Each structure stands twice: as structure tokens, then as C-alpha cells.
Short mmCIF file of C-alpha atoms and ligand atoms in Angstrom, two decimals:
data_model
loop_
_atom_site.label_atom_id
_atom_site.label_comp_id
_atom_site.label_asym_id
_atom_site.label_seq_id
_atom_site.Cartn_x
_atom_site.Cartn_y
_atom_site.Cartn_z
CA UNK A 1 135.50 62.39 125.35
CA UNK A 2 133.07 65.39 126.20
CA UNK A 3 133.87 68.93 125.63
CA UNK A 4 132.12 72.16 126.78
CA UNK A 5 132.47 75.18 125.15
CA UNK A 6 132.18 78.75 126.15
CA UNK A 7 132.06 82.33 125.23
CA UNK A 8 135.49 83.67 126.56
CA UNK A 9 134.13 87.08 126.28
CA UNK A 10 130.70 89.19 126.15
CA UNK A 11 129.07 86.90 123.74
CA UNK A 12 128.54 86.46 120.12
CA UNK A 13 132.19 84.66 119.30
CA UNK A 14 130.88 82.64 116.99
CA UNK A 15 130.04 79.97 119.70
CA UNK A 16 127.47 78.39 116.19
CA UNK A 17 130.42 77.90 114.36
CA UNK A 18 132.07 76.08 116.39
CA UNK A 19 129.41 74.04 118.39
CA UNK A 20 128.53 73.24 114.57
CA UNK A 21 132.15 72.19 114.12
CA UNK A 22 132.74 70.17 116.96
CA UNK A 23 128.78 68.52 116.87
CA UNK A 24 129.54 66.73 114.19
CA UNK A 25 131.60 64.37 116.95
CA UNK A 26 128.94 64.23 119.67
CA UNK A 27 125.68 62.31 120.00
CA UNK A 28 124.36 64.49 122.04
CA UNK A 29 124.72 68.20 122.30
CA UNK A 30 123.27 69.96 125.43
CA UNK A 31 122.48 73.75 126.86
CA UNK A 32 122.84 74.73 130.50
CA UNK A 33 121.84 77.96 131.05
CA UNK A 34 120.71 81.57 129.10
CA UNK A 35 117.62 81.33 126.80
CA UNK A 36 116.36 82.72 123.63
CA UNK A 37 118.48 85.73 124.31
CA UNK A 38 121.54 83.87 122.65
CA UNK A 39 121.73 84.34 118.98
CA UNK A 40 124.07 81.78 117.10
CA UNK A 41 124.27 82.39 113.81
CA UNK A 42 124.76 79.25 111.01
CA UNK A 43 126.30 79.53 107.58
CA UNK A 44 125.77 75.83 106.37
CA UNK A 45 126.53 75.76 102.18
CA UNK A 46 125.83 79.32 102.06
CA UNK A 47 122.61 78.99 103.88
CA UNK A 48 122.82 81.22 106.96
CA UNK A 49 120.22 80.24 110.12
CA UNK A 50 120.01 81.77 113.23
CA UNK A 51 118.99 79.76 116.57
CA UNK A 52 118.21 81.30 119.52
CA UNK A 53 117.14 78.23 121.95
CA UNK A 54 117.65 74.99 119.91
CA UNK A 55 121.07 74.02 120.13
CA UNK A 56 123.45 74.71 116.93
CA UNK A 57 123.76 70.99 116.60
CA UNK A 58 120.45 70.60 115.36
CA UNK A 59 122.05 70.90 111.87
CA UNK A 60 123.82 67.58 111.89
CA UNK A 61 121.37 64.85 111.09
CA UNK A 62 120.82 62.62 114.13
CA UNK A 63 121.89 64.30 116.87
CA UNK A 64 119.75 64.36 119.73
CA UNK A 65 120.17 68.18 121.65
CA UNK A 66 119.26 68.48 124.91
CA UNK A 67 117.72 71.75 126.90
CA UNK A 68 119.16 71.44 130.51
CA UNK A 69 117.33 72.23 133.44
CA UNK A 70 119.21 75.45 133.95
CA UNK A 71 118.01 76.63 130.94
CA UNK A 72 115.17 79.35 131.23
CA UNK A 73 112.64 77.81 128.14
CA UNK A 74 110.18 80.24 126.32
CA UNK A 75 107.58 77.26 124.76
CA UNK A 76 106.26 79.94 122.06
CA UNK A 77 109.65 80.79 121.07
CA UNK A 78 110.88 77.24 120.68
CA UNK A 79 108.13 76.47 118.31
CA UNK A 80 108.99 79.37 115.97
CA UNK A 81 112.34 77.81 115.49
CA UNK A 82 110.89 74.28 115.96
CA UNK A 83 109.04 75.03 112.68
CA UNK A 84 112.07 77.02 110.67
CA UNK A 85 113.95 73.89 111.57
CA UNK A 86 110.83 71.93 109.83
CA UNK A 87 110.52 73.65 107.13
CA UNK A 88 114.29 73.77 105.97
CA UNK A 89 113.66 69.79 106.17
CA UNK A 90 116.39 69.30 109.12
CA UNK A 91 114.56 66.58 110.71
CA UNK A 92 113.93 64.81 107.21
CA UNK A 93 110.18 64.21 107.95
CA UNK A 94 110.80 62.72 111.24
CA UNK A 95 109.07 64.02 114.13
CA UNK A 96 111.04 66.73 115.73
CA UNK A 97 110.91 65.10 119.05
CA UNK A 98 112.94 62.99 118.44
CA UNK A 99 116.08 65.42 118.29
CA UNK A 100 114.86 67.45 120.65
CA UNK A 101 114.61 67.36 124.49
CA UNK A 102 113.57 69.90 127.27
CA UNK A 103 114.22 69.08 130.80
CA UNK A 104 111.30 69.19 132.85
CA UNK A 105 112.86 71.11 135.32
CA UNK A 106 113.99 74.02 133.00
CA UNK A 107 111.71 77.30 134.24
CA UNK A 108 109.53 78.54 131.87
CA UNK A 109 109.69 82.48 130.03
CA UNK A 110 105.71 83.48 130.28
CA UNK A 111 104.39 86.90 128.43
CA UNK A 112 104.48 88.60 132.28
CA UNK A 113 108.22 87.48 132.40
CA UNK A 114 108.93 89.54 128.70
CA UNK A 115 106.36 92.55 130.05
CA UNK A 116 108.10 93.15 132.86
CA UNK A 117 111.96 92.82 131.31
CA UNK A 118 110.72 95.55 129.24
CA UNK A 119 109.04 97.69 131.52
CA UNK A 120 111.79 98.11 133.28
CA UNK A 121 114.33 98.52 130.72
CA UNK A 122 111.96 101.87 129.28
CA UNK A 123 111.74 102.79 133.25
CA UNK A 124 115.07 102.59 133.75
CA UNK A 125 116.28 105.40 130.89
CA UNK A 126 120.12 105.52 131.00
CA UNK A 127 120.75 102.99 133.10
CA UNK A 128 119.50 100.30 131.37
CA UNK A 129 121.34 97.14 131.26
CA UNK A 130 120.27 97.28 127.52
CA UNK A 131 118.60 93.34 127.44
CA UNK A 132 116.99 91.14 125.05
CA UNK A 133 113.82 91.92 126.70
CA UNK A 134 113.03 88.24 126.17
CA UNK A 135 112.08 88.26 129.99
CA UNK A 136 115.61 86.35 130.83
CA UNK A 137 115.82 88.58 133.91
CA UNK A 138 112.38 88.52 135.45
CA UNK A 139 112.54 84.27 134.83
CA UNK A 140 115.64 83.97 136.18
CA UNK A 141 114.67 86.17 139.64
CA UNK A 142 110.84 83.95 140.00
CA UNK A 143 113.24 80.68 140.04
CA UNK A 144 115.57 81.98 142.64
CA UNK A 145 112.59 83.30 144.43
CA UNK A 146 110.55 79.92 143.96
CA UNK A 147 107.72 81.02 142.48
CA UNK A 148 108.84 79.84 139.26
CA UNK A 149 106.81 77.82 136.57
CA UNK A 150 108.59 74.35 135.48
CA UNK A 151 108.67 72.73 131.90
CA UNK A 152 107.13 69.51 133.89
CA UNK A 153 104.11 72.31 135.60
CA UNK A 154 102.76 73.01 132.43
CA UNK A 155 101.38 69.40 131.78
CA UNK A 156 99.47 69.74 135.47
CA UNK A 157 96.74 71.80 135.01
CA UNK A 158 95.50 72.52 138.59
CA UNK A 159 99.13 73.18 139.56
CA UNK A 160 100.19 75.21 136.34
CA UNK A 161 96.78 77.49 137.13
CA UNK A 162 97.72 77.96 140.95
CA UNK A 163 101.47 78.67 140.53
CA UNK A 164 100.72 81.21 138.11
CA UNK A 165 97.93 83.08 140.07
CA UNK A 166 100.83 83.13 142.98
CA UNK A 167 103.40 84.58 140.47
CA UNK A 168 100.95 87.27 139.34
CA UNK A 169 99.88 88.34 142.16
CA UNK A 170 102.70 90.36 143.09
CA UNK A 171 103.69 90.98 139.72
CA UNK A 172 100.00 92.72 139.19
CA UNK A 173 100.57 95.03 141.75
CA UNK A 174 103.75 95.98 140.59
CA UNK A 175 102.67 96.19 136.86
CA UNK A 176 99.53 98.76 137.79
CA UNK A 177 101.36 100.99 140.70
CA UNK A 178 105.17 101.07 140.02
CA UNK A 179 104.75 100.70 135.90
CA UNK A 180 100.90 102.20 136.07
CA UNK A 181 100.35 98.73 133.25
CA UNK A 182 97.78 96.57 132.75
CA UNK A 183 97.11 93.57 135.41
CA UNK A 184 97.74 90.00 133.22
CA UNK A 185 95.19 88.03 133.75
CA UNK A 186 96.33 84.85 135.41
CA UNK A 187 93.48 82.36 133.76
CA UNK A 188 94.04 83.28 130.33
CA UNK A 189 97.67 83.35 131.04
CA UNK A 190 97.26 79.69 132.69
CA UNK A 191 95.13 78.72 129.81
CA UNK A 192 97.73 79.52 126.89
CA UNK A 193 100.67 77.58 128.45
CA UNK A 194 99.03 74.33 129.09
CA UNK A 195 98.10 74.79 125.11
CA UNK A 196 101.80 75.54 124.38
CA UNK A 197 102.12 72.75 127.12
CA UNK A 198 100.30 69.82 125.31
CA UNK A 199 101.99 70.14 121.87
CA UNK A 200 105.08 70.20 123.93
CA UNK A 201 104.51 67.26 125.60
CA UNK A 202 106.79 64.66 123.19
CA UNK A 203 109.78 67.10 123.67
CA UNK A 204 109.27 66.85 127.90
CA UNK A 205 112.31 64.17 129.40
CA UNK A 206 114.54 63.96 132.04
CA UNK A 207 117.48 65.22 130.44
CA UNK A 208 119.91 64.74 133.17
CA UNK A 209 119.32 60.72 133.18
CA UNK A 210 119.78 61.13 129.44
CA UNK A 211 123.43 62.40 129.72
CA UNK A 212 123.76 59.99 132.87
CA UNK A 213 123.03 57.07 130.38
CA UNK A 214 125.07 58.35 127.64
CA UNK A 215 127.91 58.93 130.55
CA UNK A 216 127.18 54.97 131.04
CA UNK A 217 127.55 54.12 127.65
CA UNK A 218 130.98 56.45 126.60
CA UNK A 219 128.76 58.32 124.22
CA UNK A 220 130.13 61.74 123.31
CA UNK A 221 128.86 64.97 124.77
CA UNK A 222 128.86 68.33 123.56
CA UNK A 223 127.86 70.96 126.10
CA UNK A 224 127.12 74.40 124.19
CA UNK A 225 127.33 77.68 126.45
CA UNK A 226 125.40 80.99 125.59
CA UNK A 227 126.74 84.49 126.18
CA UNK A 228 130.00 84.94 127.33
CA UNK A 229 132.07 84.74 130.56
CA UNK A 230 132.28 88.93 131.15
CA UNK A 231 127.63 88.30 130.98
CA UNK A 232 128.35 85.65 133.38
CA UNK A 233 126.39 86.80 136.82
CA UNK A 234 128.76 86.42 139.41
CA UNK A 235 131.98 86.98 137.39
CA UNK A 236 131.16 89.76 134.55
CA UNK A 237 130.85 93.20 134.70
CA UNK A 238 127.92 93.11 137.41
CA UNK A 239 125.21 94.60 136.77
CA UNK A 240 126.15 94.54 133.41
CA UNK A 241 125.83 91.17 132.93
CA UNK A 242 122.81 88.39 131.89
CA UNK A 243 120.78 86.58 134.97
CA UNK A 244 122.91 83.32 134.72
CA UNK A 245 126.21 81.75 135.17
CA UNK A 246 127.94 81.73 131.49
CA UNK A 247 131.04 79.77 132.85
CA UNK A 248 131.89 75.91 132.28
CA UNK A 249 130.96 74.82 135.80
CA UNK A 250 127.58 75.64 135.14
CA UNK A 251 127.59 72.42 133.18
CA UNK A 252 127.20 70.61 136.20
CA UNK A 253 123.97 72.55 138.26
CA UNK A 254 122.25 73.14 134.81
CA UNK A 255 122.38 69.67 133.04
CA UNK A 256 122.28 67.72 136.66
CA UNK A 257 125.77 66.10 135.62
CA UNK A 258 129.22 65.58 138.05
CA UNK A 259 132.03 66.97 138.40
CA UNK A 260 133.49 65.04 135.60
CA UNK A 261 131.20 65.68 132.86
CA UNK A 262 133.89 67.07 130.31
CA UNK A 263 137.38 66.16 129.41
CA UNK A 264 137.90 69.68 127.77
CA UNK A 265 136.69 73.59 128.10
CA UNK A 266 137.11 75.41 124.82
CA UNK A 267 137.07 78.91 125.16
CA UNK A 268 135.58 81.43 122.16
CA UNK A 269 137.34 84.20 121.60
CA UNK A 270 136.90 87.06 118.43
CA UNK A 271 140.31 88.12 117.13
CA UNK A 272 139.14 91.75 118.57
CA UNK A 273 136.06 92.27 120.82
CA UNK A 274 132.42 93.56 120.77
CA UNK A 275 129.77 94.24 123.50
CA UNK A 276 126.05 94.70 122.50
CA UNK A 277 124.17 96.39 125.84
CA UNK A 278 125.62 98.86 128.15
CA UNK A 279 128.69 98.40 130.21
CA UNK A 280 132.37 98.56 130.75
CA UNK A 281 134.12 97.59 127.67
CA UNK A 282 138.11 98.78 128.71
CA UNK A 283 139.51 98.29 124.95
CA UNK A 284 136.14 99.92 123.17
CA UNK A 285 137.50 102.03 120.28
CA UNK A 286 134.03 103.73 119.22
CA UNK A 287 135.28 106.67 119.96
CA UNK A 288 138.91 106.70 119.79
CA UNK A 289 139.27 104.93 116.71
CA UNK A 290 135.69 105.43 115.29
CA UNK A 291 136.57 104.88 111.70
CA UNK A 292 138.16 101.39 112.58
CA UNK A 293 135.24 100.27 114.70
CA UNK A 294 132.97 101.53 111.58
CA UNK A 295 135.15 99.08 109.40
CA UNK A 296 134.99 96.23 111.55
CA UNK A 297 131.52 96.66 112.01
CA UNK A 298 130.68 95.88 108.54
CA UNK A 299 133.50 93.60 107.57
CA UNK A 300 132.43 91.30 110.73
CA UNK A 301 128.80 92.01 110.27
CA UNK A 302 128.53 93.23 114.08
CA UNK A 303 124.89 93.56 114.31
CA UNK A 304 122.88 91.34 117.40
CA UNK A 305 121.23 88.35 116.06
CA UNK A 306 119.01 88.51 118.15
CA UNK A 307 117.84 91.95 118.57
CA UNK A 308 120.12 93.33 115.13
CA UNK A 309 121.59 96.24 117.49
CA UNK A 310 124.95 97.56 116.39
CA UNK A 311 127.81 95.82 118.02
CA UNK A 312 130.21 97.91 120.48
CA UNK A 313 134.26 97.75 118.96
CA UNK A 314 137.04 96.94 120.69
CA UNK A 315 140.80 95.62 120.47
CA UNK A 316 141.67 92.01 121.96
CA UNK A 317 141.34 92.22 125.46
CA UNK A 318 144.52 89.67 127.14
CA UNK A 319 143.55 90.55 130.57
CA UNK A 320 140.03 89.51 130.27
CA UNK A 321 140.79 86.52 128.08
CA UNK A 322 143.29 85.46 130.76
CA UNK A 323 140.52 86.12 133.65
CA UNK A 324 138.08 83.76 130.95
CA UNK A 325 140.09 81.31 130.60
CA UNK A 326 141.26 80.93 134.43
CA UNK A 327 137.10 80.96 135.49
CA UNK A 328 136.52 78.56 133.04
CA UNK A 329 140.03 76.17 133.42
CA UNK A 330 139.86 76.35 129.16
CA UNK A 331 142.34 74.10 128.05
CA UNK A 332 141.92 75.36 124.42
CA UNK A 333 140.94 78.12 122.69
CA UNK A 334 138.99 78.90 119.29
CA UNK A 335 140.03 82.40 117.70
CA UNK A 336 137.34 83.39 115.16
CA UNK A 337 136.67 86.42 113.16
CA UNK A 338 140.60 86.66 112.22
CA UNK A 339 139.94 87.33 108.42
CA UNK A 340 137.75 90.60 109.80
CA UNK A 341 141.38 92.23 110.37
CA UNK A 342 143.36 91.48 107.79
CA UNK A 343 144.69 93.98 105.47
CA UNK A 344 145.44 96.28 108.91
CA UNK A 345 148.68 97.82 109.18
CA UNK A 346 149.23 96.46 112.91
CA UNK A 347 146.52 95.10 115.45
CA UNK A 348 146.70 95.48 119.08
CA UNK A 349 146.26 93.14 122.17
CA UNK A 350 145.63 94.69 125.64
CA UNK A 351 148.25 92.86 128.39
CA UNK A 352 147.07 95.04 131.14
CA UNK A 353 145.35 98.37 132.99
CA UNK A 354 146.66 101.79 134.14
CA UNK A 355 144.57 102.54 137.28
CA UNK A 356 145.23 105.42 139.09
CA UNK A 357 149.07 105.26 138.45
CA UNK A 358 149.79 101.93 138.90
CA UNK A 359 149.62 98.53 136.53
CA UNK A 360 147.23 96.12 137.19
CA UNK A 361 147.17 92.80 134.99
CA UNK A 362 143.78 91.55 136.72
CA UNK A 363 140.21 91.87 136.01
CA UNK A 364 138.48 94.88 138.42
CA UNK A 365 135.47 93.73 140.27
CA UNK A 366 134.42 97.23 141.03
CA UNK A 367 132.45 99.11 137.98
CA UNK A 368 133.89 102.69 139.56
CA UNK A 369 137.53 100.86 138.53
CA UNK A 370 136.12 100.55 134.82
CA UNK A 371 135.32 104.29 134.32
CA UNK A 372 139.02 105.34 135.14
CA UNK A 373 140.95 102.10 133.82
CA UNK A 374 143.09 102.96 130.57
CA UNK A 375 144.67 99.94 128.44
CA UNK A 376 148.21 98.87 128.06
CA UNK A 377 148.41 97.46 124.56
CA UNK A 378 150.80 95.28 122.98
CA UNK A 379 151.17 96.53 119.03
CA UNK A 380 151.83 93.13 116.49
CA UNK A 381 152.00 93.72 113.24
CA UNK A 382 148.81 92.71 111.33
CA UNK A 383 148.33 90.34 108.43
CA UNK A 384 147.41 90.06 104.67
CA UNK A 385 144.20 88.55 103.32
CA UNK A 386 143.81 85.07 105.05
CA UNK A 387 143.54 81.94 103.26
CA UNK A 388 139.33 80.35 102.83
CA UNK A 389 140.26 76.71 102.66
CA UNK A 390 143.23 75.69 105.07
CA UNK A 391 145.14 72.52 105.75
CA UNK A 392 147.78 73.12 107.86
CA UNK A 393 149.12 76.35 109.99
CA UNK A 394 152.08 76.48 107.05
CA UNK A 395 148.81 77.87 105.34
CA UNK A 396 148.43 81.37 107.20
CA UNK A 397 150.31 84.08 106.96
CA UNK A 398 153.77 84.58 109.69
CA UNK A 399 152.08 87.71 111.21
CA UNK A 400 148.67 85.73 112.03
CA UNK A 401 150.60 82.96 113.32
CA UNK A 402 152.99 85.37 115.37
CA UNK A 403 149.33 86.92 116.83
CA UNK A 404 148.59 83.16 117.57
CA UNK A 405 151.59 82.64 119.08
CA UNK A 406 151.58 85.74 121.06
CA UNK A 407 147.72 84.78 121.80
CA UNK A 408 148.76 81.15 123.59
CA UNK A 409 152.01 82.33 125.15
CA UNK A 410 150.33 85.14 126.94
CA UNK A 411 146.58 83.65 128.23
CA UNK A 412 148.99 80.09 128.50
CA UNK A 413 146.47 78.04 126.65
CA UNK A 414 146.37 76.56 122.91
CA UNK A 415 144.46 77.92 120.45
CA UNK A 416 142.78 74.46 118.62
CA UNK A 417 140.86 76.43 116.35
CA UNK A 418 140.83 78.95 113.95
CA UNK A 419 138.26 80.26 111.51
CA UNK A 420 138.58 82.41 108.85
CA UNK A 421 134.98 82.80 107.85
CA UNK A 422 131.38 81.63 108.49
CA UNK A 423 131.32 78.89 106.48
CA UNK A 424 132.29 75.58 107.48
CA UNK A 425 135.14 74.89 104.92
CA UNK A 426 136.70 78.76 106.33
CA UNK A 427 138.09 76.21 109.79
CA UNK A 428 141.32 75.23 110.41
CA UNK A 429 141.46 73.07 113.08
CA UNK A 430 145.00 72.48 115.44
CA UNK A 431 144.49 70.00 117.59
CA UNK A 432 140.76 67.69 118.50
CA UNK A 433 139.76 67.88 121.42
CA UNK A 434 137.44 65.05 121.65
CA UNK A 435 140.20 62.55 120.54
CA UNK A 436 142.97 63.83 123.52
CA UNK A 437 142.00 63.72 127.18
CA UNK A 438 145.57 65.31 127.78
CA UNK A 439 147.10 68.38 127.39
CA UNK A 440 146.06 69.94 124.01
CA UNK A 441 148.81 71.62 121.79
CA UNK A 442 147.87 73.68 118.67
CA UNK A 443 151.86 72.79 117.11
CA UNK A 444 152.37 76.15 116.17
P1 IMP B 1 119.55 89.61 128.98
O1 IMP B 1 120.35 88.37 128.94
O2 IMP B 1 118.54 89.71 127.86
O3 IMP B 1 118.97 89.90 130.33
O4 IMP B 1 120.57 90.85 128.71
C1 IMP B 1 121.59 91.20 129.64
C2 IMP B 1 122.87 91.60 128.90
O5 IMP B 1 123.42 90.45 128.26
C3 IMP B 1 122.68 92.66 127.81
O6 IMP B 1 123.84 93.46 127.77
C4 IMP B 1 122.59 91.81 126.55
O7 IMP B 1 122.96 92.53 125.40
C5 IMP B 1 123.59 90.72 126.88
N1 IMP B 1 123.36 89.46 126.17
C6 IMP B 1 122.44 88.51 126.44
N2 IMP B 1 122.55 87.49 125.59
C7 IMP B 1 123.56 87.78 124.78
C8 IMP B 1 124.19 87.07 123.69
O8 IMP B 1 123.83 85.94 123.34
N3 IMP B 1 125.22 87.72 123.08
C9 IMP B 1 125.66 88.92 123.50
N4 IMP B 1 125.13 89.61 124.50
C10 IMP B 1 124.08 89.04 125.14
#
């Protein structure tokens, strides 16, 4: 059975965790889109890591992760974590190569690519997007314009030089007239990736016929998705959203797999929501409810792991879950962070949007929509201080099951999974989904 799993809202859901969780069942776990602008954050016996590009897992001896093709691939970034991985002695004095595989067709983050995600973020004052500035953006755009540098380019000289002369030429006269920069100078910039290049030569395959062979041979696949669906480019809160598709179907373009790659979509979902970056965020509570948001902040440690910004606070948001889980056909769901609100009097769900008098229990496209949207909530009462090691769903509390309950009934898909904290024992699991190609029920 293969299972992909996705952020089922604006990232950081604790997609780690549970790729963690569920690698410990696949042979191979694989990436398909985002970069080094995801952040997934480890807590393996009380040792916390944080991987931004590697997939989360690395930390089960033997597994071999894949970076698809429609991954964008900063070489100089995946050595930094190549060698935390080293050090903390994950590849047990094996070569790291052979865990690790980049597709050669994956486009590759350059210096010009992280200069110019920046650049414009300072030139673009209040409304910046508020990015990683780890040149996601500017990569993304040179690939759909096809002047794009390929993992495979950087082991051709002559080829690597030319295609990045072409890129900067444009970019040069952009970064001296419209951002009055510096010109990057296209030999030395040449000369530095075919160094990053050679050592990353033993980590180079074609990961597609990889997961066509394992396909062959029934071996279990774990694709791992970055972000969330709301970042997602064509379905999120555009243009407050990352340059890729976050949704399950992207599986397909950016690992060069079928139509049938998985058996099962799990969707990640917080048992409230955050938002780091600008944007609409309909059930944000900063400022209505400012003294919760502060407590959730710390309780849930809501800082970016990748860039440590403060997370944005909001209530559960049903209607966007519901809109997740219908782009992404999840056929279970993970709720995480639950322990974050216990000891609340009640907690809230949003089941729809008040829009210029009338009720609307979709999604808007339009960003005008967001600014005059107000939420609908449902009020459940909240729960007592949830259990750390859990068996069965006898263990939790009736309200927390009643908010699972009310969770399911309402986005009409299980929840398989709940955690309780970052560490690996704080997991409760209700129902596998790499032992079931049918319907998945949590039995609550
Ligand atoms: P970019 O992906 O760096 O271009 O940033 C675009 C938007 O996506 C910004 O709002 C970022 O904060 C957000 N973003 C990108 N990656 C993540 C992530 O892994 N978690 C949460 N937000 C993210």
C-alpha cells in the first residue's frame, strides 16, 4: 500500500510527526514539490531535529528518501543538513548516498534565485507575501519560463556555464535598474555549482524509475507533502500562497508516477490553525482573542522552523478543512496539536462564512471576499489534560472524542491519527492506512 500525505491547511501541521510515524512502514519515502522553505520539525527520544529538504524519514534506519523532480533543490542547503544528519550518526557510517536520492530533473535554487526572492520581498513593503526568501519563487518562475538549471545540468559543465549566463542575463538587468543591485557574475556563479555539483554526484538518479521499480516490486511508498493545501498555487489564498502545487495530485507530475501511485491521502490538520506570512486567515484570533492566541503560541511553540517568525492564531477552520480534504480526495485525517488546548473552557470550529448577508459554506476564490468574510462557529466544549501514552480512544477524554467526532462527521472523513505531543510515544493511532486499501474508519 502507498500513502501520501498532506498539509490540510497553511503548513506546519506537524506533517514530521507523522511522515516519521507512518515511515517506519515504507521503503521508500519521497518529496514532490516545495523546497527548503518547509520546516518539519523531529522530536525522536527527546532529541528534536529540524529538516528542511531531506525527507523526515531519514530518521528510520534504511530507508531510502527520494527528492522528486518537482522538487526545487538548493545543493548548498542539502549539504548543511546532509552533514547534521552525519554527525548525529543517522546513516551509521555508511555513505549518505545511499539513503538519499535527487532526481536529476529537480531545478536547482542558485544564490541569484535567493537575491532576488529577497529583493523583492524588501521592495515590495506591505505587500509582501512574507516568504522564506530561500529563492522558492524566483526557481519556481525560471522552470516555468525554461530557463531553469537541472540537478542533471550541473554535472555538464559547458551546458551548466551557458544556461546560467542565459538566466543572468535578464536577471542582471533587472538586479542593477529595477533593484539598483549588484550584477552576479555568471562564471563564478557557474563555477560554484559544478563544485556543489561534483560532491553531489552519488546522490544524482532517476528517481521516477526508482518508484516505478518499487511500484514493480509491491514495495511501500510514502509520499511526504510540504506546506499546506491553502499555500497550494492554484487552490490557496492566491497570491498568498508558495510557487507550487501543495495538493496530493502533485504526486504524480513531481515524482513522474501514475495515476495510481497511492492507495490513501492523509490529510494534516492542527486542532486550531496558524499562518506564518501575510494573507487571509478568516478564523485568526490575534486580535480578537489576543490573550488566547498569546497562550497557544507558547503552549504549541508557534514559531517558523524555518525562519522562527511568530505563528498567526486561529480557531479550526471546517470550511477550509472540508475544501482540503475535497482538493486532495483525503480519505483520512491526522489531528495534531490537540494537547495545545486542553484545559480551555470550550473550543470552537468554524462550519461556515457570513458574506455580505448571506451564508456561504465554501471556500472564496476572490481575496476582496476574505477582507469582509466573518466566521460562523460551532462552540464544543473543550477538554482536560490529554493522556501522553495512549492505547485505545477509551483513553481520551469524552469532550476530545466528541471534537473528533464532530471533526469526521462534518469534513466526512476519519480521523486515523491523533497526537498528543511531539514525541513519538504522544500518537494514538485509529486505523493504518498502509494495511487497508478500503474505506478507513477511525471506530470512534
Ligand atoms: P515561499 O514558499 O518561501 O515562497 O513563501 C510563500 C508563502 O508560503 C509565505 O507565506 C510562507 O510563509 C509560506 N510557507 C512556505 N513554506 C512554508 C511552510 O513549510 N510552512 C508554512 N508556511 C510556509
Amino acid at each position: 500500500m502507498n500513502v501520501a500525505v498532506v498539509g490540510a491547511q497553511w503548513g506546519d501541521e506537524g506533517k514530521g510527526k507523522v511522515v516519521d510515524h507512518y515511515g517506519a512502514r515504507a521503503d521508500f519515502i519521497a518529496r514532490f514539490q516545495g523546497g527548503n522553505n518547509a520546516g518539519h520539525t523531529l522530536v525522536v527520544g527527546g532529541k528534536k531535529t529540524v529538516l528542511h529538504l531531506i525527507p523526515s524519514g531519514i530518521l528510520h534506519p534504511g530507508k531510502i528518501c527520494l527528492i522528486g523532480n518537482g522538487v526545487v533543490f538548493d545543493p548548498a542547503a542539502f549539504f548543511e543538513e546532509i552533514e547534521i544528519l552525519e554527525q548525529s550518526g543517522v546513516f551509521r557510517g555508511k555513505p549518505a548516498h545511499e539513503f538519499v536520492r535527487v532526481s536529476e530533473r529537480a531545478h536547482v535554487i542558485l544564490p541569484y534565485h535567493r537575491l532576488l526572492d529577497k529583493l523583492r520581498e524588501e521592495k515590495a513593503g506591505h505587500g509582501k507575501i512574507g516568504t522564506t526568501v530561500r529563492g522558492i519563487g524566483p526557481c519556481y518562475e525560471d522552470k516555468v519560463a525554461r530557463r531553469g538549471i537541472l540537478v542533471g545540468d550541473l554535472l555538464r559543465p559547458s551546458v551548466l556555464r551557458q544556461k546560467v549566463e542565459h538566466a543572468l542575463e535578464e536577471k542582471n538587468v533587472l538586479l542593477k535598474h529595477h533593484f539598483g543591485a549588484e550584477a552576479v557574475d555568471a562564471v563564478a556563479t557557474a563555477a560554484e555549482a559544478q563544485r556543489l555539483g561534483e560532491r553531489l554526484k552519488p546522490f544524482i538518479a532517476d528517481v521516477r524509475a526508482i518508484l516505478y521499480e518499487a511500484k514493480g516490486r509491491r514495495r511501500p511508498v510514502l509520499f511526504e507533502g510540504a506546506q499546506g493545501t491553502l499555500l497550494d498555487v492554484d487552490h490557496g489564498t492566491y497570491p498568498y500562497v508558495t510557487s507550487s502545487n501543495c495538493v496530493a495530485g502533485q504526486v504524480m507530475p513531481g515524482c513522474g508516477v501514475g495515476a495510481t501511485a497511492y492507495d490513501h491521502v492523509v490529510g494534516i490538520t492542527k486542532a486550531y490553525t496558524t499562518r506564518v506570512g501575510t494573507g487571509p486567515f478568516p478564523t485568526e484570533i490575534e486580535t480578537t482573542e489576543p490573550e488566547l492566541a498569546q497562550r497557544i503560541r507558547k503552549v504549541g511553540a508557534e514559531f517558523g522552523a524555518t525562519t522562527g517568525r511568530p505563528r498567526r492564531i486561529g480557531w479550526l477552520d471546517g470550511v477550509a478543512l472540508k475544501y482540503a480534504s475535497e482538493l486532495n480526495g483525503l480519505t483520512g485525517l491526522a489531528l495534531m496539536k490537540a494537547d495545545v488546548l486542553s484545559g480551555l473552557d470550550f473550543v470552537k470550529v468554524c462550519t461556515a462564512y457570513r458574506l455580505g448577508g448571506n451564508t456561504h459554506y465554501g471556500f472564496p476564490s476572490a481575496m476582496e471576499d476574505f477582507d469582509r468574510l466573518e466566521p460562523t462557529y460551532e462552540v464544543l466544549p473543550g477538554w482536560p489534560e490529554l493522556p501522553r501514552g495512549m492505547s485505545s480512544v477509551s483513553d481520551l477524554p469524552d469532550e476530545f472524542r466528541q471534537f473528533i467526532k464532530f471533526i469526521e462527521d462534518f469534513v466526512k472523513v476519519p480521523v486515523v491519527l491523533v497526537s498528543t505531543g511531539p514525541g513519538r510515544e504522544e500518537t494514538l493511532e485509529l486505523a493504518d492506512p498502509f494495511t487497508s486499501s478500503v474505506a478507513l474508519r477511525s471506530g470512534l
